[in-house]
mmCIF file of N, CA and C in Angstrom:
data_model
loop_
_atom_site.group_PDB
_atom_site.id
_atom_site.type_symbol
_atom_site.label_atom_id
_atom_site.label_comp_id
_atom_site.label_asym_id
_atom_site.label_seq_id
_atom_site.Cartn_x
_atom_site.Cartn_y
_atom_site.Cartn_z
ATOM 1 N N MET A 1409 -139.206 39.671 -137.186
ATOM 2 C CA MET A 1409 -139.398 40.050 -135.858
ATOM 3 C C MET A 1409 -140.295 41.361 -135.791
ATOM 4 N N LEU A 1410 -141.240 41.361 -134.909
ATOM 5 C CA LEU A 1410 -142.047 42.488 -134.696
ATOM 6 C C LEU A 1410 -141.154 43.688 -134.000
ATOM 7 N N MET A 1411 -141.396 44.859 -134.359
ATOM 8 C CA MET A 1411 -140.604 45.984 -133.834
ATOM 9 C C MET A 1411 -141.546 46.869 -133.066
ATOM 10 N N ALA A 1412 -141.133 47.051 -131.729
ATOM 11 C CA ALA A 1412 -141.997 47.928 -130.824
ATOM 12 C C ALA A 1412 -141.988 49.399 -131.322
ATOM 13 N N HIS A 1413 -143.036 50.063 -131.129
ATOM 14 C CA HIS A 1413 -143.094 51.508 -131.531
ATOM 15 C C HIS A 1413 -142.143 52.314 -130.618
ATOM 16 N N PRO A 1414 -141.645 53.360 -131.243
ATOM 17 C CA PRO A 1414 -140.515 54.092 -130.480
ATOM 18 C C PRO A 1414 -141.172 54.660 -129.255
ATOM 19 N N THR A 1415 -142.423 55.042 -129.151
ATOM 20 C CA THR A 1415 -143.021 55.566 -127.991
ATOM 21 C C THR A 1415 -143.016 54.461 -126.853
ATOM 22 N N VAL A 1416 -143.341 53.314 -127.209
ATOM 23 C CA VAL A 1416 -143.333 52.193 -126.232
ATOM 24 C C VAL A 1416 -141.910 52.017 -125.728
ATOM 25 N N LEU A 1417 -140.997 51.954 -126.637
ATOM 26 C CA LEU A 1417 -139.567 51.749 -126.199
ATOM 27 C C LEU A 1417 -139.156 52.951 -125.280
ATOM 28 N N ARG A 1418 -139.455 54.150 -125.595
ATOM 29 C CA ARG A 1418 -139.143 55.310 -124.687
ATOM 30 C C ARG A 1418 -139.708 55.146 -123.380
ATOM 31 N N ASN A 1419 -140.918 54.712 -123.273
ATOM 32 C CA ASN A 1419 -141.618 54.534 -122.045
ATOM 33 C C ASN A 1419 -140.993 53.480 -121.196
ATOM 34 N N LEU A 1420 -140.639 52.308 -121.896
ATOM 35 C CA LEU A 1420 -139.921 51.256 -121.166
ATOM 36 C C LEU A 1420 -138.612 51.720 -120.596
ATOM 37 N N ILE A 1421 -137.820 52.446 -121.473
ATOM 38 C CA ILE A 1421 -136.545 52.891 -121.033
ATOM 39 C C ILE A 1421 -136.700 53.880 -119.764
ATOM 40 N N GLU A 1422 -137.716 54.723 -119.781
ATOM 41 C CA GLU A 1422 -137.882 55.689 -118.742
ATOM 42 C C GLU A 1422 -138.305 54.861 -117.474
ATOM 43 N N GLN A 1423 -139.214 53.877 -117.560
ATOM 44 C CA GLN A 1423 -139.614 53.092 -116.429
ATOM 45 C C GLN A 1423 -138.330 52.383 -115.833
ATOM 46 N N TYR A 1424 -137.644 51.737 -116.651
ATOM 47 C CA TYR A 1424 -136.428 50.998 -116.212
ATOM 48 C C TYR A 1424 -135.455 51.868 -115.473
ATOM 49 N N GLU A 1425 -135.158 53.101 -116.092
ATOM 50 C CA GLU A 1425 -134.243 53.972 -115.497
ATOM 51 C C GLU A 1425 -134.709 54.505 -114.165
ATOM 52 N N ALA A 1426 -136.010 54.802 -114.055
ATOM 53 C CA ALA A 1426 -136.588 55.285 -112.826
ATOM 54 C C ALA A 1426 -136.500 54.286 -111.764
ATOM 55 N N LEU A 1427 -136.801 52.989 -112.078
ATOM 56 C CA LEU A 1427 -136.788 51.874 -111.087
ATOM 57 C C LEU A 1427 -135.252 51.651 -110.674
ATOM 58 N N ARG A 1428 -134.309 51.771 -111.619
ATOM 59 C CA ARG A 1428 -132.946 51.590 -111.237
ATOM 60 C C ARG A 1428 -132.510 52.746 -110.366
ATOM 61 N N ALA A 1429 -132.887 53.978 -110.673
ATOM 62 C CA ALA A 1429 -132.565 55.139 -109.779
ATOM 63 C C ALA A 1429 -133.138 55.019 -108.406
ATOM 64 N N LEU A 1430 -134.286 54.272 -108.273
ATOM 65 C CA LEU A 1430 -134.833 54.113 -106.978
ATOM 66 C C LEU A 1430 -134.320 52.841 -106.325
ATOM 67 N N HIS A 1431 -133.303 52.265 -106.868
ATOM 68 C CA HIS A 1431 -132.714 50.965 -106.406
ATOM 69 C C HIS A 1431 -133.732 49.900 -106.167
ATOM 70 N N ALA A 1432 -134.688 49.744 -107.105
ATOM 71 C CA ALA A 1432 -135.751 48.759 -106.962
ATOM 72 C C ALA A 1432 -135.216 47.407 -106.839
ATOM 73 N N GLU A 1433 -134.028 47.102 -107.441
ATOM 74 C CA GLU A 1433 -133.508 45.752 -107.471
ATOM 75 C C GLU A 1433 -133.239 45.306 -105.946
ATOM 76 N N SER A 1434 -132.984 46.225 -105.061
ATOM 77 C CA SER A 1434 -132.842 45.890 -103.659
ATOM 78 C C SER A 1434 -133.996 46.254 -102.858
ATOM 79 N N GLY A 1435 -135.084 46.626 -103.440
ATOM 80 C CA GLY A 1435 -136.314 46.979 -102.663
ATOM 81 C C GLY A 1435 -137.141 45.798 -102.276
ATOM 82 N N GLY A 1436 -138.426 46.147 -102.126
ATOM 83 C CA GLY A 1436 -139.374 45.101 -101.827
ATOM 84 C C GLY A 1436 -139.659 44.185 -103.022
ATOM 85 N N ASP A 1437 -140.406 43.062 -102.653
ATOM 86 C CA ASP A 1437 -140.739 42.121 -103.704
ATOM 87 C C ASP A 1437 -141.533 42.724 -104.965
ATOM 88 N N GLU A 1438 -142.448 43.622 -104.579
ATOM 89 C CA GLU A 1438 -143.214 44.224 -105.657
ATOM 90 C C GLU A 1438 -142.309 45.097 -106.627
ATOM 91 N N ALA A 1439 -141.384 45.943 -105.966
ATOM 92 C CA ALA A 1439 -140.475 46.756 -106.788
ATOM 93 C C ALA A 1439 -139.615 45.857 -107.617
ATOM 94 N N ARG A 1440 -139.070 44.832 -107.007
ATOM 95 C CA ARG A 1440 -138.149 43.987 -107.774
ATOM 96 C C ARG A 1440 -138.907 43.315 -108.909
ATOM 97 N N GLN A 1441 -140.156 42.855 -108.666
ATOM 98 C CA GLN A 1441 -140.872 42.218 -109.720
ATOM 99 C C GLN A 1441 -141.188 43.204 -110.884
ATOM 100 N N ARG A 1442 -141.448 44.394 -110.499
ATOM 101 C CA ARG A 1442 -141.774 45.388 -111.542
ATOM 102 C C ARG A 1442 -140.490 45.622 -112.424
ATOM 103 N N MET A 1443 -139.380 45.836 -111.844
ATOM 104 C CA MET A 1443 -138.139 45.980 -112.557
ATOM 105 C C MET A 1443 -137.857 44.822 -113.415
ATOM 106 N N ASP A 1444 -138.048 43.594 -112.902
ATOM 107 C CA ASP A 1444 -137.829 42.364 -113.695
ATOM 108 C C ASP A 1444 -138.819 42.401 -114.870
ATOM 109 N N ASP A 1445 -140.069 42.799 -114.644
ATOM 110 C CA ASP A 1445 -140.934 42.786 -115.765
ATOM 111 C C ASP A 1445 -140.616 43.775 -116.857
ATOM 112 N N VAL A 1446 -140.252 44.959 -116.479
ATOM 113 C CA VAL A 1446 -139.879 45.929 -117.397
ATOM 114 C C VAL A 1446 -138.684 45.486 -118.207
ATOM 115 N N ALA A 1447 -137.607 44.899 -117.551
ATOM 116 C CA ALA A 1447 -136.423 44.359 -118.181
ATOM 117 C C ALA A 1447 -136.805 43.282 -119.157
ATOM 118 N N TYR A 1448 -137.620 42.360 -118.803
ATOM 119 C CA TYR A 1448 -138.020 41.294 -119.695
ATOM 120 C C TYR A 1448 -138.756 41.920 -120.834
ATOM 121 N N THR A 1449 -139.691 42.786 -120.661
ATOM 122 C CA THR A 1449 -140.368 43.478 -121.787
ATOM 123 C C THR A 1449 -139.463 44.191 -122.729
ATOM 124 N N LEU A 1450 -138.392 44.896 -122.200
ATOM 125 C CA LEU A 1450 -137.376 45.506 -123.007
ATOM 126 C C LEU A 1450 -136.598 44.475 -123.859
ATOM 127 N N CYS A 1451 -136.256 43.352 -123.268
ATOM 128 C CA CYS A 1451 -135.600 42.291 -123.958
ATOM 129 C C CYS A 1451 -136.472 41.779 -125.126
ATOM 130 N N VAL A 1452 -137.665 41.426 -124.848
ATOM 131 C CA VAL A 1452 -138.576 40.875 -125.824
ATOM 132 C C VAL A 1452 -138.794 41.944 -126.928
ATOM 133 N N SER A 1453 -139.030 43.169 -126.581
ATOM 134 C CA SER A 1453 -139.252 44.227 -127.569
ATOM 135 C C SER A 1453 -138.111 44.466 -128.423
ATOM 136 N N THR A 1454 -136.914 44.145 -128.083
ATOM 137 C CA THR A 1454 -135.747 44.544 -128.774
ATOM 138 C C THR A 1454 -135.065 43.150 -129.389
ATOM 139 N N GLY A 1455 -135.529 42.033 -128.995
ATOM 140 C CA GLY A 1455 -134.891 40.854 -129.444
ATOM 141 C C GLY A 1455 -133.524 40.603 -128.890
ATOM 142 N N THR A 1456 -133.330 40.988 -127.647
ATOM 143 C CA THR A 1456 -132.084 40.908 -127.007
ATOM 144 C C THR A 1456 -132.147 39.860 -125.850
ATOM 145 N N GLY A 1457 -131.054 39.523 -125.212
ATOM 146 C CA GLY A 1457 -131.080 38.542 -124.159
ATOM 147 C C GLY A 1457 -130.730 39.058 -122.766
ATOM 148 N N ASP A 1458 -130.286 40.330 -122.788
ATOM 149 C CA ASP A 1458 -130.055 40.960 -121.409
ATOM 150 C C ASP A 1458 -130.437 42.385 -121.447
ATOM 151 N N VAL A 1459 -130.671 43.005 -120.324
ATOM 152 C CA VAL A 1459 -131.311 44.287 -120.213
ATOM 153 C C VAL A 1459 -130.239 45.414 -120.680
ATOM 154 N N ASP A 1460 -129.031 45.186 -120.504
ATOM 155 C CA ASP A 1460 -128.036 46.203 -121.061
ATOM 156 C C ASP A 1460 -128.121 46.311 -122.497
ATOM 157 N N SER A 1461 -128.136 45.185 -123.254
ATOM 158 C CA SER A 1461 -128.215 45.160 -124.721
ATOM 159 C C SER A 1461 -129.488 45.632 -125.125
ATOM 160 N N ALA A 1462 -130.605 45.384 -124.333
ATOM 161 C CA ALA A 1462 -131.890 45.778 -124.717
ATOM 162 C C ALA A 1462 -131.998 47.379 -124.652
ATOM 163 N N LEU A 1463 -131.369 47.885 -123.625
ATOM 164 C CA LEU A 1463 -131.375 49.367 -123.475
ATOM 165 C C LEU A 1463 -130.626 50.087 -124.697
ATOM 166 N N VAL A 1464 -129.510 49.488 -125.080
ATOM 167 C CA VAL A 1464 -128.743 50.024 -126.197
ATOM 168 C C VAL A 1464 -129.605 49.881 -127.460
ATOM 169 N N ALA A 1465 -130.105 48.745 -127.659
ATOM 170 C CA ALA A 1465 -130.992 48.585 -128.935
ATOM 171 C C ALA A 1465 -132.151 49.401 -128.967
ATOM 172 N N ALA A 1466 -132.864 49.606 -127.788
ATOM 173 C CA ALA A 1466 -133.990 50.465 -127.742
ATOM 174 C C ALA A 1466 -133.683 51.902 -127.989
ATOM 175 N N ARG A 1467 -132.568 52.393 -127.441
ATOM 176 C CA ARG A 1467 -132.170 53.756 -127.625
ATOM 177 C C ARG A 1467 -131.767 53.995 -129.096
ATOM 178 N N HIS A 1468 -131.326 52.990 -129.824
ATOM 179 C CA HIS A 1468 -130.844 53.191 -131.145
ATOM 180 C C HIS A 1468 -132.123 53.169 -132.100
ATOM 181 N N ARG A 1469 -133.201 52.679 -131.620
ATOM 182 C CA ARG A 1469 -134.449 52.823 -132.433
ATOM 183 C C ARG A 1469 -135.312 54.013 -132.195
ATOM 184 N N LEU A 1470 -134.925 54.835 -131.256
ATOM 185 C CA LEU A 1470 -135.697 56.050 -131.066
ATOM 186 C C LEU A 1470 -135.405 57.114 -132.128
ATOM 187 N N PRO A 1471 -136.346 57.966 -132.399
ATOM 188 C CA PRO A 1471 -136.093 59.031 -133.332
ATOM 189 C C PRO A 1471 -134.904 59.829 -132.946
ATOM 190 N N GLY A 1472 -134.003 60.182 -133.944
ATOM 191 C CA GLY A 1472 -132.911 61.027 -133.652
ATOM 192 C C GLY A 1472 -131.665 60.258 -133.342
ATOM 193 N N ALA A 1473 -131.795 59.004 -133.051
ATOM 194 C CA ALA A 1473 -130.650 58.090 -132.849
ATOM 195 C C ALA A 1473 -129.699 58.047 -134.066
ATOM 196 N N ARG A 1474 -128.477 58.196 -133.877
ATOM 197 C CA ARG A 1474 -127.564 58.177 -135.005
ATOM 198 C C ARG A 1474 -126.987 56.750 -135.183
ATOM 199 N N PRO A 1475 -126.941 56.195 -136.432
ATOM 200 C CA PRO A 1475 -126.367 54.905 -136.635
ATOM 201 C C PRO A 1475 -124.924 54.739 -136.015
ATOM 202 N N GLU A 1476 -124.295 55.795 -136.050
ATOM 203 C CA GLU A 1476 -122.867 55.776 -135.555
ATOM 204 C C GLU A 1476 -122.713 56.190 -134.168
ATOM 205 N N ASP A 1477 -123.834 56.244 -133.422
ATOM 206 C CA ASP A 1477 -123.825 56.653 -132.049
ATOM 207 C C ASP A 1477 -122.863 55.728 -131.249
ATOM 208 N N ASP A 1478 -121.931 56.436 -130.527
ATOM 209 C CA ASP A 1478 -121.042 55.673 -129.767
ATOM 210 C C ASP A 1478 -121.251 55.799 -128.250
ATOM 211 N N SER A 1479 -122.497 55.998 -127.861
ATOM 212 C CA SER A 1479 -122.907 56.186 -126.453
ATOM 213 C C SER A 1479 -122.617 54.911 -125.568
ATOM 214 N N VAL A 1480 -122.456 53.792 -126.255
ATOM 215 C CA VAL A 1480 -122.180 52.641 -125.557
ATOM 216 C C VAL A 1480 -120.748 52.727 -125.088
ATOM 217 N N LEU A 1481 -119.787 53.427 -125.714
ATOM 218 C CA LEU A 1481 -118.462 53.534 -125.355
ATOM 219 C C LEU A 1481 -118.139 54.490 -124.341
ATOM 220 N N SER A 1482 -119.043 55.473 -124.043
ATOM 221 C CA SER A 1482 -118.777 56.535 -123.095
ATOM 222 C C SER A 1482 -119.041 56.043 -121.671
ATOM 223 N N ALA A 1483 -118.302 56.571 -120.768
ATOM 224 C CA ALA A 1483 -118.406 56.103 -119.372
ATOM 225 C C ALA A 1483 -119.636 56.536 -118.669
#
């Protein structure tokens, strides 16, 4: 499997989080489509099937991520 560059992953994470913060999923057609596109790209870039798993996988591939990172478990 091809691995996305950490810079690309960081950019996708930032885009997705910004769109989510702006509630793009309940916004206009263009905003929803952009959020869907970013989520799909995250999934493809990480080899995952849903955006939550993709975000976790992408974060673990960023420089400084710890293999024993338990951020998934925190509320």
